[in-house]
Structure formats: C-alpha cells, structure tokens
C-alpha cells in the first residue's frame, strides 16, 4: 500500500497581492516558510521513501523546509507545476476581472469551457496531472511518498482520484497554503482519500487566494 502525502507550497508574496502565479513564481513570505516548517514538524514521524516537487521556487523552498533535517533528497520535475496561466501570470484578480471577465468566469464556473491565452486548458492540465500521478505509481507500490505542489494541481489530482469530470474541479475543500491531503493507493490502483485540506498545523488562517 502506497500512502501519498500531498502538500501545497507556503504562502507567497503574490498570494498576498492576489496575483495569479501559475508557472511564474514569487518568494515565500515569512508566514509561508513558518507554515512549511510547521508541516514538517507535523510529519516528523512519517518515514518518507521519496519526495517529488514542482520545479517552481515556492514549492522547492517549501519542500526544503518540510524535509529539513532529513537525509532524503527530492525529485524536481516540471510535470508537478501549477496550471499554466499564460497572459494572466502576475496579474491581479481585479485586473483580470476588468479585462477578461468572461474567461475568468469560465475558469471558476465552467472550467471545461475555459480557453486560456497562452496557458493550459483544463483538459491539457488534467492529462499532465494524470501523467504525474502515473509517474509516481510506476516507481512506488508501497511506503510513504511526499508530493509538494500547488493548489489547482492538488485539486485536479484529487478530482482524478474521485473519478469526477473537470466541471467538478472546484467542488472540494479549499487548498490553503501548506494544506495537506493524504491518499492511500493499493497495488491494484484503487485509491482512498484519507485526509483533504488539513491545515491544523498552520500558524494562522489567511484570506488570500491563488
């Protein structure tokens, strides 16, 4: 039995500014780093056989904080990155709402109809997340594996585990910074979500998005 621990990166500067950051990056805030360290403390008794991390700096820095003091190294791969947001990258929610309101509504209300300008469609993104999950399952049949990624990536992965269509993507627990999900996967591939959106370790709740 494989147990997959899935964590979002810590809070970033762009999270505070409510800027979209898909493939682009901004630094962790002091709170984001502290929450990542707190998650590491929460998971200190879990013996990880491997760790996989998005190549985005905010995810890498979070993984280092979570795994600090451990000898385990981690694999960085673009396949674990957030959905690519194209022309929206770095723009605030209000800026996008002003200049691209119809597509912003589609992004959240009808994701299966969302058509990005230079980014990934949710159909393409779903295929990538499926490939990412397959990559891990091909290498690990048992033990504990850590995955540090991003909010929409995690939502999509859990949506796949739940066997739901893309239109159901947002109908899940909000993925706060460093929120933890835990999924148990048998050798036959059947999966059970043991934990979702767990943020009990976090120093305080924040009202930022993205």
C-alpha positions in Angstrom: 0.0 0.0 0.0 1.3 3.4 -1.0 0.5 6.5 1.1 0.8 9.7 -0.8 1.2 12.9 1.3 0.3 15.9 -0.9 1.1 19.4 0.3 0.7 22.8 -1.2 3.6 25.3 -1.0 3.6 28.0 1.6 2.1 31.5 1.3 3.9 33.7 -1.2 4.2 37.5 -1.9 1.9 37.1 -4.9 -0.7 35.3 -2.8 -0.9 38.4 -0.6 -1.2 40.6 -3.6 -3.8 38.3 -5.1 -1.7 37.8 -8.2 -2.1 34.8 -10.4 1.0 32.6 -10.3 0.9 29.5 -12.4 4.3 28.8 -13.9 5.6 32.2 -12.7 7.0 32.4 -9.2 7.2 34.7 -6.2 9.0 34.2 -2.9 7.6 32.6 0.2 6.5 35.1 2.9 7.8 34.6 6.5 4.5 33.1 7.3 4.6 30.8 4.4 8.0 29.5 5.4 6.9 29.1 9.0 3.9 27.1 8.0 6.0 24.8 5.8 8.3 24.2 8.8 5.2 23.5 11.0 4.1 20.9 8.4 7.5 19.4 8.6 7.1 19.1 12.3 3.6 17.6 11.9 5.1 14.9 9.6 8.3 14.3 11.6 7.4 10.7 12.4 6.5 9.8 8.8 9.3 7.9 7.1 9.3 9.0 3.5 10.8 6.7 0.9 10.8 9.5 -1.7 9.7 13.1 -2.4 8.5 14.8 -5.6 8.4 18.5 -6.0 7.3 21.1 -8.6 10.3 23.0 -10.0 8.7 26.3 -9.0 10.9 28.1 -6.4 8.0 28.4 -3.9 7.5 24.6 -4.0 11.2 23.8 -3.8 11.7 26.2 -0.8 8.6 24.7 0.9 9.9 21.1 0.4 13.3 22.0 1.9 11.5 23.4 4.9 9.3 20.4 5.3 12.2 17.9 4.9 14.7 19.9 6.9 17.0 17.7 8.9 16.2 14.6 6.9 18.7 12.8 4.6 16.1 12.3 1.9 16.6 14.1 -1.4 13.8 15.0 -3.7 13.0 14.8 -7.4 12.1 18.1 -9.1 10.0 17.9 -12.2 8.0 20.4 -14.3 5.2 17.8 -14.5 4.3 18.8 -10.9 4.0 22.5 -11.7 0.8 24.6 -11.4 -1.6 25.0 -14.3 0.0 27.4 -16.8 -2.0 30.7 -16.9 -0.5 32.3 -19.9 -1.3 36.0 -20.2 -2.8 36.0 -16.7 0.5 35.3 -15.0 1.4 38.0 -12.5 -1.8 39.9 -12.9 -4.2 40.6 -10.0 -7.7 39.1 -9.8 -9.1 42.6 -10.2 -7.1 43.3 -13.3 -8.2 40.0 -14.9 -11.8 40.7 -13.9 -11.7 44.0 -15.6 -10.0 43.0 -18.8 -11.1 39.3 -19.3 -14.3 38.9 -17.2 -15.9 36.2 -19.4 -12.9 33.9 -19.3 -12.4 34.5 -15.6 -16.0 33.4 -15.0 -15.4 30.3 -17.2 -12.2 29.5 -15.2 -14.1 29.2 -12.0 -17.7 28.3 -13.1 -17.3 26.2 -16.2 -13.6 25.1 -16.3 -14.3 22.6 -19.1 -15.1 25.6 -21.3 -12.1 27.8 -20.2 -9.8 28.7 -23.1 -6.6 30.3 -22.0 -4.5 32.9 -23.8 -1.1 31.2 -23.9 -1.7 28.9 -21.0 -3.0 25.4 -20.4 -6.6 24.4 -20.9 -8.0 22.3 -18.1 -8.2 19.3 -20.5 -4.4 19.6 -21.1 -3.8 20.2 -17.5 -5.7 17.1 -16.4 -3.7 15.0 -18.8 -0.5 16.3 -17.3 -1.7 15.6 -13.7 -2.6 12.1 -14.7 0.9 11.6 -16.1 2.4 13.0 -12.9 0.4 10.5 -10.8 1.3 7.7 -13.1 5.0 8.6 -12.8 4.8 8.2 -9.0 2.8 5.0 -9.1 5.1 3.4 -11.6 8.0 3.9 -9.2 6.3 3.3 -5.8 4.0 0.5 -4.9 4.2 0.9 -1.1 5.6 3.1 1.6 5.2 6.9 2.1 5.8 9.4 -0.6 5.7 13.2 -0.3 4.5 15.5 -3.1 4.8 19.2 -2.8 2.9 21.1 -5.5 0.2 23.8 -6.0 -3.4 24.4 -5.2 -5.0 23.8 -8.6 -2.7 20.9 -9.2 -3.8 19.3 -5.9 -7.5 20.0 -6.7 -7.1 18.3 -10.1 -5.2 15.3 -8.6 -7.9 14.8 -6.0 -10.6 15.3 -8.7 -9.0 12.4 -10.7 -8.9 10.2 -7.6 -12.6 10.9 -7.0 -13.2 10.0 -10.7 -15.0 13.2 -11.3 -15.2 15.3 -14.5 -13.4 18.6 -14.9 -16.6 20.6 -14.2 -16.5 19.3 -10.6 -12.9 20.5 -10.1 -13.8 23.4 -7.7 -16.2 21.3 -5.6 -13.6 20.3 -3.0 -12.0 21.7 0.2 -10.1 24.9 -0.4 -6.3 24.3 -0.6 -4.8 26.8 1.8 -1.0 27.3 1.9 0.7 24.1 3.2 -2.6 22.3 3.4 -2.2 18.6 3.5 -4.0 15.8 1.7 -3.3 12.1 2.2 -4.2 9.4 -0.3 -3.9 5.6 0.2 -3.3 3.7 -3.1 -3.3 -0.1 -3.4 -1.0 -2.0 -5.8 -4.1 -2.6 -7.9 -4.6 1.2 -8.2 -7.7 1.7 -6.0 -7.4 4.9 -4.1 -8.9 6.3 -0.9 -8.6 9.9 0.3 -7.7 9.7 4.0 -7.3 13.5 4.5 -8.1 16.6 2.5 -7.4 20.3 3.1 -5.8 19.6 6.5 -4.3 22.9 7.8 -4.3 22.3 11.6 -0.5 22.8 11.7 -0.8 26.3 10.2 0.2 29.2 12.4 -2.9 31.2 11.4 -5.5 31.2 8.7 -5.1 33.7 5.9 -7.7 35.1 3.5 -5.5 35.1 0.4 -6.2 33.2 -2.8 -4.3 31.5 -5.6 
